[in-house]
Each structure stands twice: as C-alpha cells, then as structure tokens.
PDB file of C-alpha atoms in Angstrom:
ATOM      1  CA  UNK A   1       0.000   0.000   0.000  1.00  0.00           C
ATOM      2  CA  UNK A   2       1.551   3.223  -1.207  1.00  0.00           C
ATOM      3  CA  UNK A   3       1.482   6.032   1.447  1.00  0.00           C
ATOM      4  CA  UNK A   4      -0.955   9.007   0.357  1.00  0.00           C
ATOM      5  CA  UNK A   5       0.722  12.281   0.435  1.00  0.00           C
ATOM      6  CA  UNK A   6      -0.097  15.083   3.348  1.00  0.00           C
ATOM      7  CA  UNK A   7      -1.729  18.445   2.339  1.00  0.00           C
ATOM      8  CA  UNK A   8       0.128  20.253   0.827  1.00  0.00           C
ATOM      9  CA  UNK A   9       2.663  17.847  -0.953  1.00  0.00           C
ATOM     10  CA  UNK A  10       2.949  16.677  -4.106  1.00  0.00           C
ATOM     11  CA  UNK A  11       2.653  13.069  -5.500  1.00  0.00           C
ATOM     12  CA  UNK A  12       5.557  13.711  -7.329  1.00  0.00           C
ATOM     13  CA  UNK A  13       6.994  14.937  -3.626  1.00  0.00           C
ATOM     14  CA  UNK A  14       6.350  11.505  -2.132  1.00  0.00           C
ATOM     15  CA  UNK A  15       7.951   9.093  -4.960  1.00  0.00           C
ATOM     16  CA  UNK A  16      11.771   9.134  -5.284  1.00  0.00           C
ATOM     17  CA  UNK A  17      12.911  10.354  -8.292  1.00  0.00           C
ATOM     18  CA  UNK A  18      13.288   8.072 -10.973  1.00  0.00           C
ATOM     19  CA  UNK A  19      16.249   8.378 -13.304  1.00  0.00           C
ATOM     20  CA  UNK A  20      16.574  12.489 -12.438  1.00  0.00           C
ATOM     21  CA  UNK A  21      19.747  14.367 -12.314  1.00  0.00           C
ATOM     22  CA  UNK A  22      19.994  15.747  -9.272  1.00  0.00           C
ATOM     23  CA  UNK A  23      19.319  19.486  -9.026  1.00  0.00           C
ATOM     24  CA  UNK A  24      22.400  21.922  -9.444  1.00  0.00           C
ATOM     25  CA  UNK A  25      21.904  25.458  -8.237  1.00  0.00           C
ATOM     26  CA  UNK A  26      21.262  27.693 -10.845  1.00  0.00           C
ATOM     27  CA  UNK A  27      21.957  31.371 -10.182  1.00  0.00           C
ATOM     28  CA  UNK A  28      19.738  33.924 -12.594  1.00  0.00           C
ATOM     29  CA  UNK A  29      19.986  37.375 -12.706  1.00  0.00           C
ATOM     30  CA  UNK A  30      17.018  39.891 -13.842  1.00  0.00           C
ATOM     31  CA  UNK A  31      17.654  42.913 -14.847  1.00  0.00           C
ATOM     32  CA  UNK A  32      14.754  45.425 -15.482  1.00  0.00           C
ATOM     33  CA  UNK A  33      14.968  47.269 -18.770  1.00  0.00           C
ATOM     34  CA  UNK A  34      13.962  50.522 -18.791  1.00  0.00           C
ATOM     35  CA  UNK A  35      12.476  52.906 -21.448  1.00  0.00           C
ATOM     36  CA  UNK A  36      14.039  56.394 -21.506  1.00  0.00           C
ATOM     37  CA  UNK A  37      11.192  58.407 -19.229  1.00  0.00           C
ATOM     38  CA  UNK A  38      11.434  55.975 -16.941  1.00  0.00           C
ATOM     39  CA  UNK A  39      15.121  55.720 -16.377  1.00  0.00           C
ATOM     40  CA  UNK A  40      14.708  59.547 -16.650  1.00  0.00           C
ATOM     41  CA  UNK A  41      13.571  59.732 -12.836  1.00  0.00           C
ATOM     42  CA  UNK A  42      15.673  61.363 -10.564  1.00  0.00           C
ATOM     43  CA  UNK A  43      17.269  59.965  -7.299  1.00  0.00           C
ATOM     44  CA  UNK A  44      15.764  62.517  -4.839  1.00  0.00           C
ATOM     45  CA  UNK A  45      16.310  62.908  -1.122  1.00  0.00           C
ATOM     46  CA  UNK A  46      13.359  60.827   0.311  1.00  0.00           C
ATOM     47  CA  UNK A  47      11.451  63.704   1.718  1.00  0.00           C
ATOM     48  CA  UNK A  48      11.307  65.966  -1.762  1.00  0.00           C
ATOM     49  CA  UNK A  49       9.825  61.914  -3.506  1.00  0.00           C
ATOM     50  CA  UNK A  50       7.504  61.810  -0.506  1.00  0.00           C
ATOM     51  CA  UNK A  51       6.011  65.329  -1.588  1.00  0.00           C
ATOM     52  CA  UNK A  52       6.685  64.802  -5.099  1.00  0.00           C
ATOM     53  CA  UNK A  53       4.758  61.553  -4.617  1.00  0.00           C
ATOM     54  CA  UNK A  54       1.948  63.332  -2.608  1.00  0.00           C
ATOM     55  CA  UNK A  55       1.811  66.162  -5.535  1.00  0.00           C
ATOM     56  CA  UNK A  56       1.359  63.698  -8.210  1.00  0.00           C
ATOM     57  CA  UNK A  57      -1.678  61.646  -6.011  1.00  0.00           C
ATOM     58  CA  UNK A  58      -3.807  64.804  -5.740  1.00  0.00           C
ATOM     59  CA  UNK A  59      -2.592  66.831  -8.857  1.00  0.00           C
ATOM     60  CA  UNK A  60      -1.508  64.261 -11.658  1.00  0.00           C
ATOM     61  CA  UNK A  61       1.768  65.141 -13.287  1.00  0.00           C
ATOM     62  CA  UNK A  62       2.678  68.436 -10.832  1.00  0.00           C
ATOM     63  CA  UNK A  63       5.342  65.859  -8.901  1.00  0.00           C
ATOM     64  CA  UNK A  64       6.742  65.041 -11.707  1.00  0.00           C
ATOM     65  CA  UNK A  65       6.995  68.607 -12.999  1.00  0.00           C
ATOM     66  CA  UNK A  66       8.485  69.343  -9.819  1.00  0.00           C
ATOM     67  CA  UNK A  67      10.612  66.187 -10.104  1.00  0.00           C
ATOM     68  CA  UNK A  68      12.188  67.612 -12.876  1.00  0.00           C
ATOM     69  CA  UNK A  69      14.000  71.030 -11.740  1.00  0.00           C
ATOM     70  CA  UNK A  70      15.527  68.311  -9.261  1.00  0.00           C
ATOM     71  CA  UNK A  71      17.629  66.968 -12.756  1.00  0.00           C
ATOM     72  CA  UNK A  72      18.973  70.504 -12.721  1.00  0.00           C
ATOM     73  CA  UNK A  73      19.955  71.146  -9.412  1.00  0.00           C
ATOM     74  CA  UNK A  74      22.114  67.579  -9.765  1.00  0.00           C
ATOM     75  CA  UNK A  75      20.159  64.082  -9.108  1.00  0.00           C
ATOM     76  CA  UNK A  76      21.463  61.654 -11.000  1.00  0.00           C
ATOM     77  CA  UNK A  77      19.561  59.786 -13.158  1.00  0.00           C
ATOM     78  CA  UNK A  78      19.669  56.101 -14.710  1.00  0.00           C
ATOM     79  CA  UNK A  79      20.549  57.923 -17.991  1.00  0.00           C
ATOM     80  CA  UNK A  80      23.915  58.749 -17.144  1.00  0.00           C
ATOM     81  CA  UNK A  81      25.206  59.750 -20.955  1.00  0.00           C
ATOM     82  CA  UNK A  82      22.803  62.169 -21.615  1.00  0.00           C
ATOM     83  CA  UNK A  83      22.907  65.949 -20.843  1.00  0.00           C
ATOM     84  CA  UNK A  84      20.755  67.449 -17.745  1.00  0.00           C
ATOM     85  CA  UNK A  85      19.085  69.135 -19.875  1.00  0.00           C
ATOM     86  CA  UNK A  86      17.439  66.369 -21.692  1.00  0.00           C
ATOM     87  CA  UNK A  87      16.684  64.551 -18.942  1.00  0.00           C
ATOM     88  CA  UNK A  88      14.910  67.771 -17.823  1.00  0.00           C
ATOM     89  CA  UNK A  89      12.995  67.876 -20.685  1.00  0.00           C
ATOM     90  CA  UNK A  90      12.189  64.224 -20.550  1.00  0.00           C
ATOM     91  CA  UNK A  91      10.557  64.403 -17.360  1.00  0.00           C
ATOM     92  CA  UNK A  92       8.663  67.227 -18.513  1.00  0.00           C
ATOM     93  CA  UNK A  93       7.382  65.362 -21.379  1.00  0.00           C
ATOM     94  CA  UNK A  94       6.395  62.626 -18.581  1.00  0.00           C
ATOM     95  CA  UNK A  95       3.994  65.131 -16.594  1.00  0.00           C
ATOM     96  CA  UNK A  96       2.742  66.586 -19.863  1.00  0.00           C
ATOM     97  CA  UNK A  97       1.771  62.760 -20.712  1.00  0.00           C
ATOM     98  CA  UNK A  98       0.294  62.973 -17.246  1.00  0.00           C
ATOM     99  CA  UNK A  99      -1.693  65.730 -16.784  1.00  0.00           C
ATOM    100  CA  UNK A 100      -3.256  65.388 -20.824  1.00  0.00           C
ATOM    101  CA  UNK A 101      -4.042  61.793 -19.933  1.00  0.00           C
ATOM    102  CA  UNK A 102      -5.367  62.397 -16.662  1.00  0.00           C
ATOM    103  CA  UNK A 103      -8.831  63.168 -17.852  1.00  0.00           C
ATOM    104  CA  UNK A 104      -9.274  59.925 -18.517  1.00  0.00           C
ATOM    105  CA  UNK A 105      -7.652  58.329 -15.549  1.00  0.00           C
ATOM    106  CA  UNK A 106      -4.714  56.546 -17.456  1.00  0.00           C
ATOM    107  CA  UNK A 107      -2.669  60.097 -16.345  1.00  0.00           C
ATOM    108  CA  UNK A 108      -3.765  59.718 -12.937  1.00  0.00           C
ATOM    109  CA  UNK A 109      -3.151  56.211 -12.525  1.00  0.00           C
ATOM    110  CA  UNK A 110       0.824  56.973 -14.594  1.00  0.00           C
ATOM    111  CA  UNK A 111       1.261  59.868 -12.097  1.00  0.00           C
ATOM    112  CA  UNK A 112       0.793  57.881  -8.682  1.00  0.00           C
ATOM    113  CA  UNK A 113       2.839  54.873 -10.490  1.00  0.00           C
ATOM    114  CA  UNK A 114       5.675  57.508 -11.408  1.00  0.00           C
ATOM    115  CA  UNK A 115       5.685  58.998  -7.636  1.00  0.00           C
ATOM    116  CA  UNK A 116       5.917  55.523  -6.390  1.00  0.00           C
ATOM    117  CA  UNK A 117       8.668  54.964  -8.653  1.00  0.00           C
ATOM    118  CA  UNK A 118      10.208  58.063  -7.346  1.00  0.00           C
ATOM    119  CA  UNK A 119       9.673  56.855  -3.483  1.00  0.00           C
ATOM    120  CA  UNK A 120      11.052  53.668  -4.371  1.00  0.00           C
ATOM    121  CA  UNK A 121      14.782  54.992  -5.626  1.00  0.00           C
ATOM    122  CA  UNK A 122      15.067  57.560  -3.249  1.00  0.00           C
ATOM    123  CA  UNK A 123      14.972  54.745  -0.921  1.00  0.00           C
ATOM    124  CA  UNK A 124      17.520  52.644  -2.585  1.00  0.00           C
ATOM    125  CA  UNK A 125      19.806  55.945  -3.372  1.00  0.00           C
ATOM    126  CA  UNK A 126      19.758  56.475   0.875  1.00  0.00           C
TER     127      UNK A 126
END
C-alpha cells in the first residue's frame, strides 16, 4: 500500500525520483529594462519623492513637474550619458503625458505609479 501524500505535498513529492539528475543550483539574474522616461527619474532625497509623490496623487503630473527642476539642481539619473538638460525635458514630457491623460484616468493612474517609482529609488539611493 503506497502512502498518500499530506496536504500540501505533491505526488511527485512523495515518490523518489526516478532516473533524475539531481538538481544543481542555478543562479539567474534579472535585470529590469527601462524605457528612456522611466530611467529619466531622478534619485531625490526621500522627503522631496515623498512630496513629489503626494503632488502627483492629488494633482496628476505636478510631482513630476516638480521632479524635474531636481535633474537641474544635480540628481542623478539612470541615464547617465545624456545631458541634464534632456533629462529635464524628458521628465517634462512625462507630466505633460500625465496631466493630458489624466482626464481619462490613465494620467492619474501613470502619475501615482511615477511617484511611487520616485519613493522607491530615493529609498535605494539612501
């Protein structure tokens, strides 16, 4: 009589394995690719993404506006071979995406996305 398997395992759990190599570790590595507006967002201190988060929640695409002088006064950027001044202008194209989209929610919904975003690597930068 073959023993039935407890919840939660597997038949396949229960049986030795039959003619299987056994497992090597595997190590993979993900790497997120990202489009230019997104790798366009600054590393802030992690008050100014709180409020530039907070700004974008109740005002789509004004953090982000905001977010963007922040490229001129020196936060760095995942787009390290361009010139400030592009990736100025490409976070102003962001929160002009924003607010013209925003009447029909996909703005809003980009904006509060874009502050977490911002939250997120202001973390990781401190």
């Amino acid at each position: 009589m073959d023993p039935c398997p407890k919840d939660g395992e597997s038949a396949a759990a229960a049986e030795p394995s039959r003619g299987a190599a056994p497992s090597s570790g595997v190590v993979v590595q993900v790497r997120e690719k990202k489009g230019p507006l997104r790798a366009a967002i600054p590393y802030m201190p992690f008050p100014v993404a709180v409020i530039c988060l907070f700004l974008n929640t109740f005002v789509p695409g004004l953090g982000t506006f905001v977010s963007a002088f922040t490229v001129l006064c020196g936060a760095r950027t995942d787009l390290p071979d361009r010139h400030k001044c592009c990736v100025f202008w490409l976070n102003i194209a962001a929160a002009l995406i924003q607010i013209l989209t925003a009447i029909v929610m996909v703005g809003w919904i980009m904006s509060i996305f874009w502050g977490m975003d911002m939250v997120i690597l202001a973390s990781k930068y401190s």
